PDB file of C-alpha atoms in Angstrom:
ATOM      1  CA  MET A   1       0.000   0.000   0.000  1.00  0.00           C
ATOM      2  CA  ASP A   2       1.310   3.391  -0.990  1.00  0.00           C
ATOM      3  CA  ASP A   3      -0.318   6.717  -1.785  1.00  0.00           C
ATOM      4  CA  ASN A   4       2.027   7.178  -4.760  1.00  0.00           C
ATOM      5  CA  GLU A   5       0.606   5.294  -7.743  1.00  0.00           C
ATOM      6  CA  ARG A   6       3.832   5.660  -9.720  1.00  0.00           C
ATOM      7  CA  PHE A   7       5.793   3.960  -6.933  1.00  0.00           C
ATOM      8  CA  LEU A   8       3.146   1.202  -6.760  1.00  0.00           C
ATOM      9  CA  ALA A   9       3.694   0.425 -10.434  1.00  0.00           C
ATOM     10  CA  VAL A  10       7.485   0.345 -10.055  1.00  0.00           C
ATOM     11  CA  ALA A  11       7.293  -1.864  -6.942  1.00  0.00           C
ATOM     12  CA  ARG A  12       4.791  -4.212  -8.612  1.00  0.00           C
ATOM     13  CA  ASP A  13       7.082  -4.642 -11.613  1.00  0.00           C
ATOM     14  CA  ARG A  14      10.180  -5.161  -9.459  1.00  0.00           C
ATOM     15  CA  LEU A  15       8.473  -7.764  -7.250  1.00  0.00           C
ATOM     16  CA  ALA A  16       6.909  -9.539 -10.235  1.00  0.00           C
ATOM     17  CA  ARG A  17      10.345  -9.792 -11.899  1.00  0.00           C
ATOM     18  CA  ASP A  18      11.531 -11.428  -8.674  1.00  0.00           C
ATOM     19  CA  GLY A  19       8.791 -14.055  -8.946  1.00  0.00           C
ATOM     20  CA  MET A  20       6.268 -12.621  -6.503  1.00  0.00           C
ATOM     21  CA  ASP A  21       2.588 -12.574  -7.435  1.00  0.00           C
ATOM     22  CA  VAL A  22       1.336  -9.060  -6.749  1.00  0.00           C
ATOM     23  CA  VAL A  23      -2.383  -9.646  -6.242  1.00  0.00           C
ATOM     24  CA  GLY A  24      -3.466  -6.110  -5.398  1.00  0.00           C
ATOM     25  CA  MET A  25      -2.416  -2.520  -4.862  1.00  0.00           C
ATOM     26  CA  ALA A  26      -4.075   0.054  -2.623  1.00  0.00           C
ATOM     27  CA  THR A  27      -3.663   3.779  -2.100  1.00  0.00           C
ATOM     28  CA  THR A  28      -5.894   4.155   0.994  1.00  0.00           C
ATOM     29  CA  GLN A  29      -6.514   2.278   4.234  1.00  0.00           C
ATOM     30  CA  LYS A  30     -10.101   1.542   3.204  1.00  0.00           C
ATOM     31  CA  GLU A  31      -8.939   0.065  -0.080  1.00  0.00           C
ATOM     32  CA  ALA A  32      -6.180  -1.962   1.632  1.00  0.00           C
ATOM     33  CA  LEU A  33      -8.647  -3.487   4.096  1.00  0.00           C
ATOM     34  CA  ARG A  34     -11.116  -4.320   1.318  1.00  0.00           C
ATOM     35  CA  LEU A  35      -8.418  -5.939  -0.812  1.00  0.00           C
ATOM     36  CA  ALA A  36      -7.019  -7.904   2.124  1.00  0.00           C
ATOM     37  CA  GLU A  37     -10.485  -9.324   2.757  1.00  0.00           C
ATOM     38  CA  GLU A  38     -11.028 -10.175  -0.914  1.00  0.00           C
ATOM     39  CA  LEU A  39      -7.565 -11.425  -1.846  1.00  0.00           C
ATOM     40  CA  HIS A  40      -6.103 -12.963   1.352  1.00  0.00           C
ATOM     41  CA  PRO A  41      -2.508 -11.914   0.577  1.00  0.00           C
ATOM     42  CA  ASP A  42       0.454 -13.712   2.104  1.00  0.00           C
ATOM     43  CA  VAL A  43       2.385 -10.454   2.569  1.00  0.00           C
ATOM     44  CA  VAL A  44       1.419  -6.770   2.571  1.00  0.00           C
ATOM     45  CA  LEU A  45       3.797  -3.849   2.045  1.00  0.00           C
ATOM     46  CA  VAL A  46       2.664  -0.612   3.714  1.00  0.00           C
ATOM     47  CA  ASP A  47       4.246   2.802   3.284  1.00  0.00           C
ATOM     48  CA  ILE A  48       4.815   4.492   6.638  1.00  0.00           C
ATOM     49  CA  SER A  49       3.988   7.961   5.282  1.00  0.00           C
ATOM     50  CA  LEU A  50       0.607   7.978   3.573  1.00  0.00           C
ATOM     51  CA  GLY A  51      -0.276  11.642   3.501  1.00  0.00           C
ATOM     52  CA  ALA A  52      -3.269  12.027   5.814  1.00  0.00           C
ATOM     53  CA  GLU A  53      -3.146   8.360   6.872  1.00  0.00           C
ATOM     54  CA  SER A  54      -0.598   6.541   9.019  1.00  0.00           C
ATOM     55  CA  GLY A  55       1.069   3.384   7.778  1.00  0.00           C
ATOM     56  CA  PHE A  56       1.365   2.285  11.399  1.00  0.00           C
ATOM     57  CA  GLU A  57      -2.407   2.588  11.850  1.00  0.00           C
ATOM     58  CA  VAL A  58      -3.016   0.725   8.580  1.00  0.00           C
ATOM     59  CA  THR A  59      -0.719  -2.045   9.801  1.00  0.00           C
ATOM     60  CA  ARG A  60      -2.535  -2.281  13.154  1.00  0.00           C
ATOM     61  CA  ARG A  61      -5.921  -2.425  11.393  1.00  0.00           C
ATOM     62  CA  LEU A  62      -4.770  -5.054   8.906  1.00  0.00           C
ATOM     63  CA  VAL A  63      -3.477  -7.322  11.659  1.00  0.00           C
ATOM     64  CA  ALA A  64      -6.502  -6.695  13.909  1.00  0.00           C
ATOM     65  CA  ASP A  65      -8.913  -7.553  11.091  1.00  0.00           C
ATOM     66  CA  PHE A  66      -6.760 -10.321   9.562  1.00  0.00           C
ATOM     67  CA  PRO A  67      -4.662 -11.981  12.313  1.00  0.00           C
ATOM     68  CA  ASP A  68      -2.887 -14.208   9.763  1.00  0.00           C
ATOM     69  CA  LEU A  69      -1.093 -11.062   8.572  1.00  0.00           C
ATOM     70  CA  GLU A  70       0.754 -10.629  11.868  1.00  0.00           C
ATOM     71  CA  ALA A  71       4.480 -10.553  11.018  1.00  0.00           C
ATOM     72  CA  ARG A  72       3.497 -10.583   7.329  1.00  0.00           C
ATOM     73  CA  VAL A  73       3.243  -6.799   6.928  1.00  0.00           C
ATOM     74  CA  VAL A  74       6.395  -5.032   5.773  1.00  0.00           C
ATOM     75  CA  LEU A  75       6.679  -1.322   6.461  1.00  0.00           C
ATOM     76  CA  ILE A  76       8.390   0.688   3.722  1.00  0.00           C
ATOM     77  CA  SER A  77       9.580   4.277   3.370  1.00  0.00           C
ATOM     78  CA  THR A  78      12.008   6.567   1.613  1.00  0.00           C
ATOM     79  CA  ARG A  79      12.960   7.901   5.039  1.00  0.00           C
ATOM     80  CA  ASP A  80      15.582   6.303   7.260  1.00  0.00           C
ATOM     81  CA  GLN A  81      14.553   3.414   9.491  1.00  0.00           C
ATOM     82  CA  ASP A  82      16.071   5.192  12.488  1.00  0.00           C
ATOM     83  CA  ASP A  83      13.431   7.927  12.113  1.00  0.00           C
ATOM     84  CA  PHE A  84      10.774   5.364  13.057  1.00  0.00           C
ATOM     85  CA  ALA A  85      12.695   2.694  15.001  1.00  0.00           C
ATOM     86  CA  ASP A  86      10.504   2.743  18.128  1.00  0.00           C
ATOM     87  CA  LEU A  87       7.251   2.775  16.132  1.00  0.00           C
ATOM     88  CA  ILE A  88       8.466  -0.054  13.889  1.00  0.00           C
ATOM     89  CA  ALA A  89       9.476  -2.149  16.896  1.00  0.00           C
ATOM     90  CA  ALA A  90       6.103  -1.561  18.579  1.00  0.00           C
ATOM     91  CA  SER A  91       4.099  -2.428  15.458  1.00  0.00           C
ATOM     92  CA  PRO A  92       2.870  -5.912  14.487  1.00  0.00           C
ATOM     93  CA  ALA A  93       4.856  -5.636  11.248  1.00  0.00           C
ATOM     94  CA  ALA A  94       7.579  -8.100  10.320  1.00  0.00           C
ATOM     95  CA  GLY A  95       9.954  -5.183   9.926  1.00  0.00           C
ATOM     96  CA  PHE A  96      11.066  -2.424   7.607  1.00  0.00           C
ATOM     97  CA  LEU A  97      12.545  -2.103   4.128  1.00  0.00           C
ATOM     98  CA  PRO A  98      13.738   1.094   2.469  1.00  0.00           C
ATOM     99  CA  LYS A  99      11.807   1.606  -0.766  1.00  0.00           C
ATOM    100  CA  ASN A 100      14.989   1.583  -2.843  1.00  0.00           C
ATOM    101  CA  LEU A 101      15.885  -1.897  -1.540  1.00  0.00           C
ATOM    102  CA  ILE A 102      12.562  -3.629  -2.152  1.00  0.00           C
ATOM    103  CA  SER A 103      12.979  -6.993  -3.826  1.00  0.00           C
ATOM    104  CA  GLY A 104      11.258 -10.333  -3.641  1.00  0.00           C
ATOM    105  CA  ARG A 105      14.194 -11.838  -1.747  1.00  0.00           C
ATOM    106  CA  ALA A 106      14.287  -8.965   0.780  1.00  0.00           C
ATOM    107  CA  VAL A 107      10.554  -9.300   1.437  1.00  0.00           C
ATOM    108  CA  TYR A 108      10.702 -13.095   1.787  1.00  0.00           C
ATOM    109  CA  ASP A 109      13.733 -12.862   4.065  1.00  0.00           C
ATOM    110  CA  LEU A 110      11.968 -10.353   6.309  1.00  0.00           C
ATOM    111  CA  VAL A 111       8.759 -12.338   6.696  1.00  0.00           C
ATOM    112  CA  GLY A 112      10.637 -15.610   7.084  1.00  0.00           C
ATOM    113  CA  VAL A 113       9.443 -17.527   4.055  1.00  0.00           C
ATOM    114  CA  GLY A 114      11.297 -18.882   1.049  1.00  0.00           C
ATOM    115  CA  ASP A 115      10.476 -18.729  -2.635  1.00  0.00           C
ATOM    116  CA  ARG A 116       7.038 -19.982  -3.428  1.00  0.00           C
TER     117      ARG A 116
END
């Protein structure tokens, strides 16, 4: 989930090249929750900075509504991880990836699963 549609397209293409099936993309919390219910994703990437919305709140809602996503949400940002270290640690997310380092392998390594 990201509020930048251009980044969503780039990330989708990068992850697909790495063999991941990207089943949905959302730009708002409401859309992310709807898609999670419809598509039952194995992993969800959530941008920390979503304009008026908080990626931390989206992550909490996703895990509250879909407990199977606990430790399967990856927080992403262009900002440094240290800027959010305490919030990342307190969240139910698997962890954090800088947007420029997103890859299928990095996502799988973070959530603790191998290639599918």
